[in-house]
PDB file of C-alpha atoms in Angstrom:
ATOM      1  CA  MET A  77       0.000   0.000   0.000  1.00  0.00           C
ATOM      2  CA  SER A  78       1.290   3.437  -0.875  1.00  0.00           C
ATOM      3  CA  ASP A  79       1.753   6.030   1.827  1.00  0.00           C
ATOM      4  CA  ALA A  80       1.024   8.789  -0.713  1.00  0.00           C
ATOM      5  CA  LEU A  81      -2.300  10.435   0.074  1.00  0.00           C
ATOM      6  CA  ASP A  82      -3.871  10.130  -3.384  1.00  0.00           C
ATOM      7  CA  GLY A  83      -3.206   6.380  -3.511  1.00  0.00           C
ATOM      8  CA  ARG A  84      -3.806   5.477   0.129  1.00  0.00           C
ATOM      9  CA  ALA A  85      -6.865   3.403   0.958  1.00  0.00           C
ATOM     10  CA  ALA A  86      -6.265   3.357   4.726  1.00  0.00           C
ATOM     11  CA  LEU A  87      -3.786   4.455   7.325  1.00  0.00           C
ATOM     12  CA  PRO A  88      -0.724   2.196   7.008  1.00  0.00           C
ATOM     13  CA  GLU A  89      -0.634  -0.469   9.705  1.00  0.00           C
ATOM     14  CA  ALA A  90       2.687   0.803  11.083  1.00  0.00           C
ATOM     15  CA  HIS A  91       0.946   4.015  12.172  1.00  0.00           C
ATOM     16  CA  ARG A  92      -2.135   2.436  13.750  1.00  0.00           C
ATOM     17  CA  TRP A  93      -0.657   1.312  17.078  1.00  0.00           C
ATOM     18  CA  LEU A  94      -1.933   4.319  19.034  1.00  0.00           C
ATOM     19  CA  LEU A  95      -5.418   3.750  17.625  1.00  0.00           C
ATOM     20  CA  GLU A  96      -5.264   0.179  18.882  1.00  0.00           C
ATOM     21  CA  THR A  97      -4.650   1.477  22.409  1.00  0.00           C
ATOM     22  CA  PHE A  98      -7.514   3.998  22.157  1.00  0.00           C
ATOM     23  CA  PRO A  99      -9.985   2.900  19.440  1.00  0.00           C
ATOM     24  CA  ARG A 100     -12.677   5.129  17.978  1.00  0.00           C
ATOM     25  CA  LEU A 101     -15.386   3.314  19.935  1.00  0.00           C
ATOM     26  CA  ARG A 102     -13.964   4.940  23.079  1.00  0.00           C
ATOM     27  CA  TRP A 103     -13.958   8.467  21.638  1.00  0.00           C
ATOM     28  CA  ARG A 104     -16.741   9.821  23.790  1.00  0.00           C
ATOM     29  CA  ASP A 105     -16.652  13.337  25.170  1.00  0.00           C
ATOM     30  CA  ALA A 106     -16.150  12.010  28.691  1.00  0.00           C
ATOM     31  CA  GLU A 107     -12.912  10.291  27.677  1.00  0.00           C
ATOM     32  CA  LEU A 108     -11.563  13.032  25.425  1.00  0.00           C
ATOM     33  CA  GLY A 109      -9.786  16.116  26.591  1.00  0.00           C
ATOM     34  CA  GLU A 110     -10.538  19.612  25.407  1.00  0.00           C
ATOM     35  CA  VAL A 111      -7.885  19.628  22.662  1.00  0.00           C
ATOM     36  CA  ALA A 112      -9.037  16.280  21.232  1.00  0.00           C
ATOM     37  CA  ARG A 113     -12.678  17.408  21.232  1.00  0.00           C
ATOM     38  CA  PHE A 114     -11.693  20.655  19.530  1.00  0.00           C
ATOM     39  CA  TRP A 115      -9.689  18.762  16.891  1.00  0.00           C
ATOM     40  CA  LEU A 116     -12.665  16.543  16.088  1.00  0.00           C
ATOM     41  CA  GLN A 117     -14.956  19.583  15.944  1.00  0.00           C
ATOM     42  CA  MET A 118     -12.613  21.272  13.471  1.00  0.00           C
ATOM     43  CA  HIS A 119     -12.570  18.180  11.276  1.00  0.00           C
ATOM     44  CA  ALA A 120     -16.349  17.874  11.491  1.00  0.00           C
ATOM     45  CA  GLY A 121     -16.540  21.478  10.316  1.00  0.00           C
ATOM     46  CA  PHE A 122     -14.343  20.727   7.286  1.00  0.00           C
ATOM     47  CA  ARG A 123     -16.491  17.732   6.413  1.00  0.00           C
ATOM     48  CA  GLN A 124     -19.628  19.834   6.752  1.00  0.00           C
ATOM     49  CA  GLN A 125     -18.200  22.652   4.595  1.00  0.00           C
ATOM     50  CA  GLN A 126     -17.127  20.153   1.965  1.00  0.00           C
ATOM     51  CA  ALA A 127     -20.556  18.494   1.931  1.00  0.00           C
ATOM     52  CA  GLN A 128     -22.242  21.897   1.688  1.00  0.00           C
ATOM     53  CA  MET A 129     -20.107  22.880  -1.313  1.00  0.00           C
ATOM     54  CA  GLN A 130     -20.817  19.561  -2.997  1.00  0.00           C
ATOM     55  CA  ALA A 131     -24.534  20.099  -2.379  1.00  0.00           C
ATOM     56  CA  HIS A 132     -24.255  23.477  -4.135  1.00  0.00           C
ATOM     57  CA  THR A 133     -22.589  21.888  -7.169  1.00  0.00           C
ATOM     58  CA  ALA A 134     -25.095  19.007  -7.197  1.00  0.00           C
ATOM     59  CA  ARG A 135     -27.937  21.529  -7.237  1.00  0.00           C
ATOM     60  CA  TRP A 136     -26.218  23.410 -10.069  1.00  0.00           C
ATOM     61  CA  ARG A 137     -25.793  20.186 -12.048  1.00  0.00           C
ATOM     62  CA  THR A 138     -29.544  19.702 -11.734  1.00  0.00           C
ATOM     63  CA  ASP A 139     -30.843  23.235 -12.283  1.00  0.00           C
ATOM     64  CA  GLY A 140     -27.986  24.730 -14.341  1.00  0.00           C
ATOM     65  CA  ASP A 141     -28.238  28.122 -12.625  1.00  0.00           C
ATOM     66  CA  PRO A 142     -24.686  29.543 -12.494  1.00  0.00           C
ATOM     67  CA  VAL A 143     -25.816  32.744 -10.738  1.00  0.00           C
ATOM     68  CA  THR A 144     -27.089  30.834  -7.711  1.00  0.00           C
ATOM     69  CA  LEU A 145     -24.020  28.594  -7.760  1.00  0.00           C
ATOM     70  CA  HIS A 146     -21.759  31.633  -7.791  1.00  0.00           C
ATOM     71  CA  ARG A 147     -23.682  33.352  -4.986  1.00  0.00           C
ATOM     72  CA  THR A 148     -23.677  30.264  -2.733  1.00  0.00           C
ATOM     73  CA  LEU A 149     -20.464  28.433  -3.579  1.00  0.00           C
ATOM     74  CA  ILE A 150     -17.840  31.177  -3.856  1.00  0.00           C
ATOM     75  CA  PRO A 151     -18.248  32.497  -0.279  1.00  0.00           C
ATOM     76  CA  SER A 152     -18.278  28.925   1.058  1.00  0.00           C
ATOM     77  CA  LEU A 153     -15.199  28.088  -0.979  1.00  0.00           C
ATOM     78  CA  GLN A 154     -13.304  31.148   0.260  1.00  0.00           C
ATOM     79  CA  GLY A 155     -14.038  30.289   3.877  1.00  0.00           C
ATOM     80  CA  PHE A 156     -13.147  26.638   3.380  1.00  0.00           C
ATOM     81  CA  LEU A 157      -9.810  27.409   1.730  1.00  0.00           C
ATOM     82  CA  GLN A 158      -8.807  29.932   4.395  1.00  0.00           C
ATOM     83  CA  HIS A 159      -9.975  27.764   7.278  1.00  0.00           C
ATOM     84  CA  LEU A 160      -8.250  24.592   6.082  1.00  0.00           C
ATOM     85  CA  ASP A 161      -5.009  26.359   5.174  1.00  0.00           C
ATOM     86  CA  GLY A 162      -4.865  28.043   8.584  1.00  0.00           C
ATOM     87  CA  HIS A 163      -5.648  24.769  10.353  1.00  0.00           C
ATOM     88  CA  HIS A 164      -2.849  22.969   8.543  1.00  0.00           C
ATOM     89  CA  ARG A 165      -0.391  25.758   9.353  1.00  0.00           C
ATOM     90  CA  VAL A 166      -1.181  25.447  13.064  1.00  0.00           C
ATOM     91  CA  GLU A 167      -0.922  21.657  12.954  1.00  0.00           C
ATOM     92  CA  SER A 168       2.365  21.563  11.044  1.00  0.00           C
ATOM     93  CA  GLY A 169       3.907  24.533  12.826  1.00  0.00           C
ATOM     94  CA  HIS A 170       2.810  23.899  16.401  1.00  0.00           C
ATOM     95  CA  TYR A 171       1.130  20.576  17.133  1.00  0.00           C
ATOM     96  CA  PHE A 172       3.172  18.213  14.991  1.00  0.00           C
ATOM     97  CA  PRO A 173       6.530  19.269  16.497  1.00  0.00           C
ATOM     98  CA  VAL A 174       5.090  18.733  20.002  1.00  0.00           C
ATOM     99  CA  MET A 175       3.743  15.328  18.947  1.00  0.00           C
ATOM    100  CA  ARG A 176       7.124  14.247  17.598  1.00  0.00           C
ATOM    101  CA  ARG A 177       8.731  15.274  20.877  1.00  0.00           C
ATOM    102  CA  VAL A 178       6.252  13.637  23.284  1.00  0.00           C
ATOM    103  CA  GLU A 179       5.865  10.406  21.288  1.00  0.00           C
ATOM    104  CA  PRO A 180       8.966   9.795  19.142  1.00  0.00           C
ATOM    105  CA  ARG A 181       7.650   6.346  18.105  1.00  0.00           C
ATOM    106  CA  ILE A 182       4.953   8.052  16.025  1.00  0.00           C
ATOM    107  CA  THR A 183       7.307  10.410  14.177  1.00  0.00           C
ATOM    108  CA  ALA A 184       6.882   8.521  10.887  1.00  0.00           C
ATOM    109  CA  GLY A 185       3.099   8.820  11.239  1.00  0.00           C
ATOM    110  CA  ILE A 186       3.348  12.557  11.872  1.00  0.00           C
ATOM    111  CA  ASP A 187       5.679  12.835   8.873  1.00  0.00           C
ATOM    112  CA  LEU A 188       2.999  11.076   6.810  1.00  0.00           C
ATOM    113  CA  LEU A 189       0.392  13.611   7.958  1.00  0.00           C
ATOM    114  CA  ASP A 190       2.750  16.491   7.203  1.00  0.00           C
ATOM    115  CA  ALA A 191       3.293  15.098   3.687  1.00  0.00           C
ATOM    116  CA  ASP A 192      -0.504  14.889   3.360  1.00  0.00           C
ATOM    117  CA  HIS A 193      -0.667  18.615   4.072  1.00  0.00           C
ATOM    118  CA  ASP A 194       1.653  19.251   1.131  1.00  0.00           C
ATOM    119  CA  ALA A 195      -0.504  17.087  -1.140  1.00  0.00           C
ATOM    120  CA  ILE A 196      -3.698  18.744   0.082  1.00  0.00           C
ATOM    121  CA  HIS A 197      -2.149  22.162  -0.474  1.00  0.00           C
ATOM    122  CA  GLY A 198      -1.744  21.218  -4.154  1.00  0.00           C
ATOM    123  CA  HIS A 199      -5.418  20.252  -4.264  1.00  0.00           C
ATOM    124  CA  LEU A 200      -6.403  23.485  -2.548  1.00  0.00           C
ATOM    125  CA  GLU A 201      -4.382  25.475  -5.086  1.00  0.00           C
ATOM    126  CA  ALA A 202      -6.247  23.719  -7.914  1.00  0.00           C
ATOM    127  CA  LEU A 203      -9.540  24.398  -6.163  1.00  0.00           C
ATOM    128  CA  PHE A 204      -8.622  28.060  -5.690  1.00  0.00           C
ATOM    129  CA  ARG A 205      -7.689  28.418  -9.379  1.00  0.00           C
ATOM    130  CA  SER A 206     -10.942  26.740 -10.464  1.00  0.00           C
ATOM    131  CA  GLY A 207     -12.971  28.938  -8.122  1.00  0.00           C
ATOM    132  CA  LEU A 208     -11.209  32.076  -9.319  1.00  0.00           C
ATOM    133  CA  ALA A 209     -11.774  31.156 -12.971  1.00  0.00           C
ATOM    134  CA  PHE A 210     -15.486  30.626 -12.279  1.00  0.00           C
ATOM    135  CA  HIS A 211     -15.738  33.884 -10.327  1.00  0.00           C
ATOM    136  CA  GLN A 212     -13.976  35.829 -13.078  1.00  0.00           C
ATOM    137  CA  ALA A 213     -16.166  34.257 -15.753  1.00  0.00           C
ATOM    138  CA  MET A 214     -19.305  35.218 -13.833  1.00  0.00           C
ATOM    139  CA  ALA A 215     -18.062  38.720 -13.015  1.00  0.00           C
ATOM    140  CA  GLY A 216     -17.120  39.299 -16.652  1.00  0.00           C
ATOM    141  CA  GLY A 217     -20.294  37.802 -18.097  1.00  0.00           C
ATOM    142  CA  SER A 218     -18.214  35.267 -19.989  1.00  0.00           C
ATOM    143  CA  PRO A 219     -20.022  32.810 -22.248  1.00  0.00           C
ATOM    144  CA  ASP A 220     -17.861  29.984 -20.816  1.00  0.00           C
ATOM    145  CA  ALA A 221     -19.143  30.465 -17.247  1.00  0.00           C
ATOM    146  CA  ALA A 222     -20.882  27.076 -17.367  1.00  0.00           C
ATOM    147  CA  ASP A 223     -17.638  25.408 -18.422  1.00  0.00           C
ATOM    148  CA  THR A 224     -15.712  27.036 -15.583  1.00  0.00           C
ATOM    149  CA  ALA A 225     -18.484  26.010 -13.166  1.00  0.00           C
ATOM    150  CA  ALA A 226     -18.175  22.422 -14.388  1.00  0.00           C
ATOM    151  CA  ARG A 227     -14.393  22.488 -13.898  1.00  0.00           C
ATOM    152  CA  LEU A 228     -14.861  23.863 -10.375  1.00  0.00           C
ATOM    153  CA  ALA A 229     -17.439  21.172  -9.538  1.00  0.00           C
ATOM    154  CA  ASP A 230     -15.134  18.476 -10.924  1.00  0.00           C
ATOM    155  CA  THR A 231     -12.185  19.818  -8.933  1.00  0.00           C
ATOM    156  CA  LEU A 232     -14.266  19.830  -5.780  1.00  0.00           C
ATOM    157  CA  ASP A 233     -15.281  16.214  -6.438  1.00  0.00           C
ATOM    158  CA  ARG A 234     -11.655  15.246  -7.083  1.00  0.00           C
ATOM    159  CA  ILE A 235     -10.345  16.634  -3.786  1.00  0.00           C
ATOM    160  CA  ALA A 236     -13.061  15.076  -1.625  1.00  0.00           C
ATOM    161  CA  PRO A 237     -11.612  11.543  -1.339  1.00  0.00           C
ATOM    162  CA  PRO A 238      -8.013  12.512  -0.447  1.00  0.00           C
ATOM    163  CA  LEU A 239      -9.186  15.136   2.018  1.00  0.00           C
ATOM    164  CA  SER A 240     -11.547  12.662   3.685  1.00  0.00           C
ATOM    165  CA  ARG A 241      -8.765  10.081   3.819  1.00  0.00           C
ATOM    166  CA  HIS A 242      -6.408  12.579   5.452  1.00  0.00           C
ATOM    167  CA  LEU A 243      -8.930  13.727   8.050  1.00  0.00           C
ATOM    168  CA  GLU A 244      -9.658  10.152   9.091  1.00  0.00           C
ATOM    169  CA  ASP A 245      -5.999   9.120   9.164  1.00  0.00           C
ATOM    170  CA  GLU A 246      -5.019  12.207  11.098  1.00  0.00           C
ATOM    171  CA  GLU A 247      -7.699  11.531  13.681  1.00  0.00           C
ATOM    172  CA  ASP A 248      -6.541   7.928  14.016  1.00  0.00           C
ATOM    173  CA  ILE A 249      -3.062   9.129  14.962  1.00  0.00           C
ATOM    174  CA  VAL A 250      -3.712  12.436  16.694  1.00  0.00           C
ATOM    175  CA  ILE A 251      -6.725  11.741  18.917  1.00  0.00           C
ATOM    176  CA  PRO A 252      -5.148   8.765  20.727  1.00  0.00           C
ATOM    177  CA  LEU A 253      -1.838  10.623  20.956  1.00  0.00           C
ATOM    178  CA  ILE A 254      -3.415  13.766  22.436  1.00  0.00           C
ATOM    179  CA  THR A 255      -5.438  11.655  24.848  1.00  0.00           C
ATOM    180  CA  ARG A 256      -2.382   9.660  25.912  1.00  0.00           C
ATOM    181  CA  HIS A 257      -0.255  12.794  26.452  1.00  0.00           C
ATOM    182  CA  ALA A 258      -2.952  15.266  27.524  1.00  0.00           C
ATOM    183  CA  ASP A 259      -0.590  17.274  29.741  1.00  0.00           C
ATOM    184  CA  ALA A 260       1.632  18.152  26.774  1.00  0.00           C
ATOM    185  CA  PHE A 261      -1.338  19.709  24.960  1.00  0.00           C
ATOM    186  CA  ALA A 262      -2.991  21.581  27.846  1.00  0.00           C
ATOM    187  CA  HIS A 263      -3.092  25.291  27.196  1.00  0.00           C
TER     188      HIS A 263
END
């Protein structure tokens, strides 16, 4: 199995040992600390934003109204891109170094997640370019607005699986790690 995000079907076995000590079935609020709960809330927000954007494009594919798509999708897309980029910066710049220090045995797993961030950044760049092209086509009254909308919808569909894979894999490493070393992550 490849460790590369776009080809990964599951978190590699070598990085699952923390999950085995604290499986998802035990992830109840009572057993999770504040940082772990916050992390899961952030990820739930990304999933919700992604689903909302895909609902906008699904509606557009049905009704063909680019004006409504532009009005609903572009603000959602801007927020999603900013939110996810900022989240990854905090993870890679703050949390991941702490995680490597408090649990050196999971360094390779954290490195995998950091590499995922690079791959996702490429996807986010493509999504930004597609969104900008659609916005510019709509703002300029371009006759190819429907084509740019289709490219944006396709790009959004293309990034959904790797982003979902990353969120799940990150949770499988990070939530048990944060729970195991709660003192290191207390504010």
